[in-house]
Each structure stands twice: as C-alpha cells, then as structure tokens.
Short mmCIF file of C-alpha atoms in Angstrom, two decimals:
data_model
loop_
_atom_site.label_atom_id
_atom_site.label_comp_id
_atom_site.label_asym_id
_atom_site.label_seq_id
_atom_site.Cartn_x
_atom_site.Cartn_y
_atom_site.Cartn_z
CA UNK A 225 0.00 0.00 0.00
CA UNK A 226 1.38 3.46 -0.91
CA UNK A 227 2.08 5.67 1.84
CA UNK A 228 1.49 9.23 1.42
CA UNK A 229 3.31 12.39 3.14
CA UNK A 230 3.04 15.80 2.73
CA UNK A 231 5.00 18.68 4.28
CA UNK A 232 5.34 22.03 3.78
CA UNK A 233 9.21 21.57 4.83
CA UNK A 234 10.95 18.91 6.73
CA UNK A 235 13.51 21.33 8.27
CA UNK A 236 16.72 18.97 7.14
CA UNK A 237 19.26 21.97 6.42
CA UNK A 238 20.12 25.27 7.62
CA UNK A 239 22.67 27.68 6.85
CA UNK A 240 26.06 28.61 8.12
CA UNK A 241 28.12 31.07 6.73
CA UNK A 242 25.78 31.45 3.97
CA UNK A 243 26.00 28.06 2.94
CA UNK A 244 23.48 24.93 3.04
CA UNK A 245 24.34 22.53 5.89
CA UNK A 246 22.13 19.44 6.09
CA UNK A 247 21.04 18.63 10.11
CA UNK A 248 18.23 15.48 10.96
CA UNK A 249 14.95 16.22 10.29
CA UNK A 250 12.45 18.41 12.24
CA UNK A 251 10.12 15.87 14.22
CA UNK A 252 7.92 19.15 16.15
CA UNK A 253 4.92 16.78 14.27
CA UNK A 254 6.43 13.55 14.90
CA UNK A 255 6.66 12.99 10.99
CA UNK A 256 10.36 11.74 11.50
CA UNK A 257 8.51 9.08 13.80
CA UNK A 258 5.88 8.19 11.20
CA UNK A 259 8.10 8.06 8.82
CA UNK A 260 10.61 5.44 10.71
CA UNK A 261 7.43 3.24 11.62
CA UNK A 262 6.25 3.12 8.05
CA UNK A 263 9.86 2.86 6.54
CA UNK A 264 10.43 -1.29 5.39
CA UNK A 265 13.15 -1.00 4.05
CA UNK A 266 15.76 1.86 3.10
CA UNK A 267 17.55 1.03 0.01
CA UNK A 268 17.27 3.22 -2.23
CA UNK A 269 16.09 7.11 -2.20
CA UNK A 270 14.19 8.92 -5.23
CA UNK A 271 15.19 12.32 -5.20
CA UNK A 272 12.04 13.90 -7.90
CA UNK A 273 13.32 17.49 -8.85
CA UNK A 274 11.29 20.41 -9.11
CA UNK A 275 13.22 21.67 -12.41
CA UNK A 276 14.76 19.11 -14.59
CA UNK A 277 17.33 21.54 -16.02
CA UNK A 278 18.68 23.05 -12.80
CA UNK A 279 21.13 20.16 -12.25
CA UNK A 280 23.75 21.84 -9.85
CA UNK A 281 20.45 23.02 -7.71
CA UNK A 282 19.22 19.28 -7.23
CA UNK A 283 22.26 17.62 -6.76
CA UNK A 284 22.47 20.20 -3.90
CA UNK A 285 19.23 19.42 -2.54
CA UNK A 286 19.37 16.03 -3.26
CA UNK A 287 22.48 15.57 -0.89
CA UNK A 288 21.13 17.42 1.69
CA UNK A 289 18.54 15.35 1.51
CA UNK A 290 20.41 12.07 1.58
CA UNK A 291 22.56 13.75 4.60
CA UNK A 292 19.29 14.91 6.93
CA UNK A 293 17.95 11.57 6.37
CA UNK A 294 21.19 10.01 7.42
CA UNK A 295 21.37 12.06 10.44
CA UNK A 296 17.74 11.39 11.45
CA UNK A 297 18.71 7.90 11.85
CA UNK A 298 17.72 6.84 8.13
CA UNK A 299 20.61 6.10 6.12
CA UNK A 300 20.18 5.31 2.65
CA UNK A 301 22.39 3.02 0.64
CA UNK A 302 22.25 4.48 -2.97
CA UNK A 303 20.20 8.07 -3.85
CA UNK A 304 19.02 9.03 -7.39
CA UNK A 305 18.09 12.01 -8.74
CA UNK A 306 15.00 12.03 -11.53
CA UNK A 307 15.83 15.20 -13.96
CA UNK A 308 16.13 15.63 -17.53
CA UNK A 309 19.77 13.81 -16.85
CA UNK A 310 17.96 10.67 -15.95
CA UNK A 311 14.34 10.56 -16.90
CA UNK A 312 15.23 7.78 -19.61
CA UNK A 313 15.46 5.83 -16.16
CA UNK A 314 12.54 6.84 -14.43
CA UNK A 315 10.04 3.66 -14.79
CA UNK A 316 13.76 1.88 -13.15
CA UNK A 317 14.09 4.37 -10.26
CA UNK A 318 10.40 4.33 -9.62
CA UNK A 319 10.27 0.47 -9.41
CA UNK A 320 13.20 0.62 -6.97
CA UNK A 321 12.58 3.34 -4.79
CA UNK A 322 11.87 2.53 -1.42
CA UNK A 323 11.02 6.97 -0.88
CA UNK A 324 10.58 8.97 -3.49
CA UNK A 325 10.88 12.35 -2.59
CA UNK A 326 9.13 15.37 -4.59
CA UNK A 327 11.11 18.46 -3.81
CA UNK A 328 9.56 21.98 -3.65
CA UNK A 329 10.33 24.23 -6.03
CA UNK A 330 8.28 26.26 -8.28
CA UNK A 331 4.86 24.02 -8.87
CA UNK A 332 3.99 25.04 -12.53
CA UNK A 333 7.55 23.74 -13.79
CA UNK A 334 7.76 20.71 -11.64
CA UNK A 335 3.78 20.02 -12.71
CA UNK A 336 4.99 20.23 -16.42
CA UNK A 337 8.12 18.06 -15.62
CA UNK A 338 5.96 15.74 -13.99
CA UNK A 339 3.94 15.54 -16.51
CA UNK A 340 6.21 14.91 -19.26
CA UNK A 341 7.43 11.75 -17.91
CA UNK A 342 3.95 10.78 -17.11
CA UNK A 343 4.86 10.72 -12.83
CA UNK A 344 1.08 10.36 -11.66
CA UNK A 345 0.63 7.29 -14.50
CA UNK A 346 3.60 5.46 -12.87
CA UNK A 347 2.68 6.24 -9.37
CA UNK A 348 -0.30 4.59 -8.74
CA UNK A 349 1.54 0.97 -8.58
CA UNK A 350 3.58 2.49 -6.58
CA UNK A 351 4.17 0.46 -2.91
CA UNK A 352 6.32 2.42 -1.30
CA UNK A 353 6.36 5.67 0.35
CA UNK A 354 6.17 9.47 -1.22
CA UNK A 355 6.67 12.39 0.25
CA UNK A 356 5.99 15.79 -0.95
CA UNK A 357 7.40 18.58 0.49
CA UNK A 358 6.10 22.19 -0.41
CA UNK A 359 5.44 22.21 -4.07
CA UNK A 360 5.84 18.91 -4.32
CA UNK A 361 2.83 18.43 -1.55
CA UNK A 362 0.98 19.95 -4.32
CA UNK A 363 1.74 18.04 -6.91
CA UNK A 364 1.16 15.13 -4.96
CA UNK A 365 -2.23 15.85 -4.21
CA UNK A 366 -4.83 14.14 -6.69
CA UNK A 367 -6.28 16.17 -9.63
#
C-alpha cells in the first residue's frame, strides 16, 4: 500500500556562513517518527526534482537530503536524482525506490516536468512511500 506524506518543509538543512548545511529532520509533528514506523526498508532514495534543467540546484538538494535523512537515523544506501539527466530511467528508479521524494520548487515547472514523464501514471503501482514537500505536496495531491 502506498504511503502518502506531505510537508510544507521537513527542516533537514540550515545555513552557516551562507551556505546549506544538512542537520536530521524536524520531528515538532512527529513525521520523522511516522516516517521510521512506516519505513520497510531503506535502500534506495528517489530524489524527484522540481526543475529538470537546474542540475547543480538538485544535486544540492538532493544531498542534503540524503545527509538529513542520514542524520535522522535513516541512512540510505544508494540516492538518485530524476531530472532531464535521468528521466530515460525513471520507470527503473520508480520500481526501486523505497522513498521517493518530490522536492519543492516552483509548482507550474515541476507540474509540467511531472507531466512529461507521465509521474502520476507510474505512481499509482507504486508500494512504497512518497513524500511531498512544499510544491511537491501539491503536486502530490490528486487532480
């Protein structure tokens, strides 16, 4: 059974010195704790950008991401990154993914990306979990 969450922002960075550090996620609403309970297995993480073409930007995020989970007790053994690098591999990330991730961003442009490699089609075999965080919340949500 898929397992849905949706945040408006899981806290796992801040800055120092004007750069992005990652820390462990912000449990204020025990989502860390859900998440952990619901959590089989923790293979491999499904980074989904919000704008296929800003690669330096998600391989940022995406490694912040990987680090907050790893510091929340969550350590992933391989991350991938779904842009327009990858998306020749998406049905192949998809179908391993034990999280898949949908960043925030700017909605319209992740929408569109979504979209074109037909995300919400290949999604609903999905057994895993997906969380949305921000615009990806949005996108998440069913038309």
């Amino acid at each position: 059974m898929k397992r849905l969450f949706y945040t408006s922002n899981t806290m796992h960075y801040h800055k120092e010195d004007g750069k992005k550090v990652a820390n462990a996620f912000d449990n204020h609403h025990h989502i860390l704790e859900q998440l952990k309970a619901r959590l089989y297995k923790n293979d491999h993480l499904l980074f989904i950008c919000s704008n296929p073409d800003s690669h330096q930007i998600n391989d940022e995020y995406a490694r912040l991401l990987y680090e907050g989970l790893c510091l929340s007790n969550i350590p992933f053994k391989e991350c991938h990154i779904l842009d327009s690098r990858t998306s020749s591999y998406t049905n192949k990330y998809i179908d391993q993914a034990d999280l898949i991730f949908l960043c925030g961003g700017d909605p319209y442009v992740q929408n569109e990306y979504f979209k074109s490699i037909h995300l919400k089609q290949l999604l609903k075999d999905y057994d895993g979990i997906i969380m949305g965080q921000s615009a990806g919340s949005i996108n998440l949500a069913d038309d």
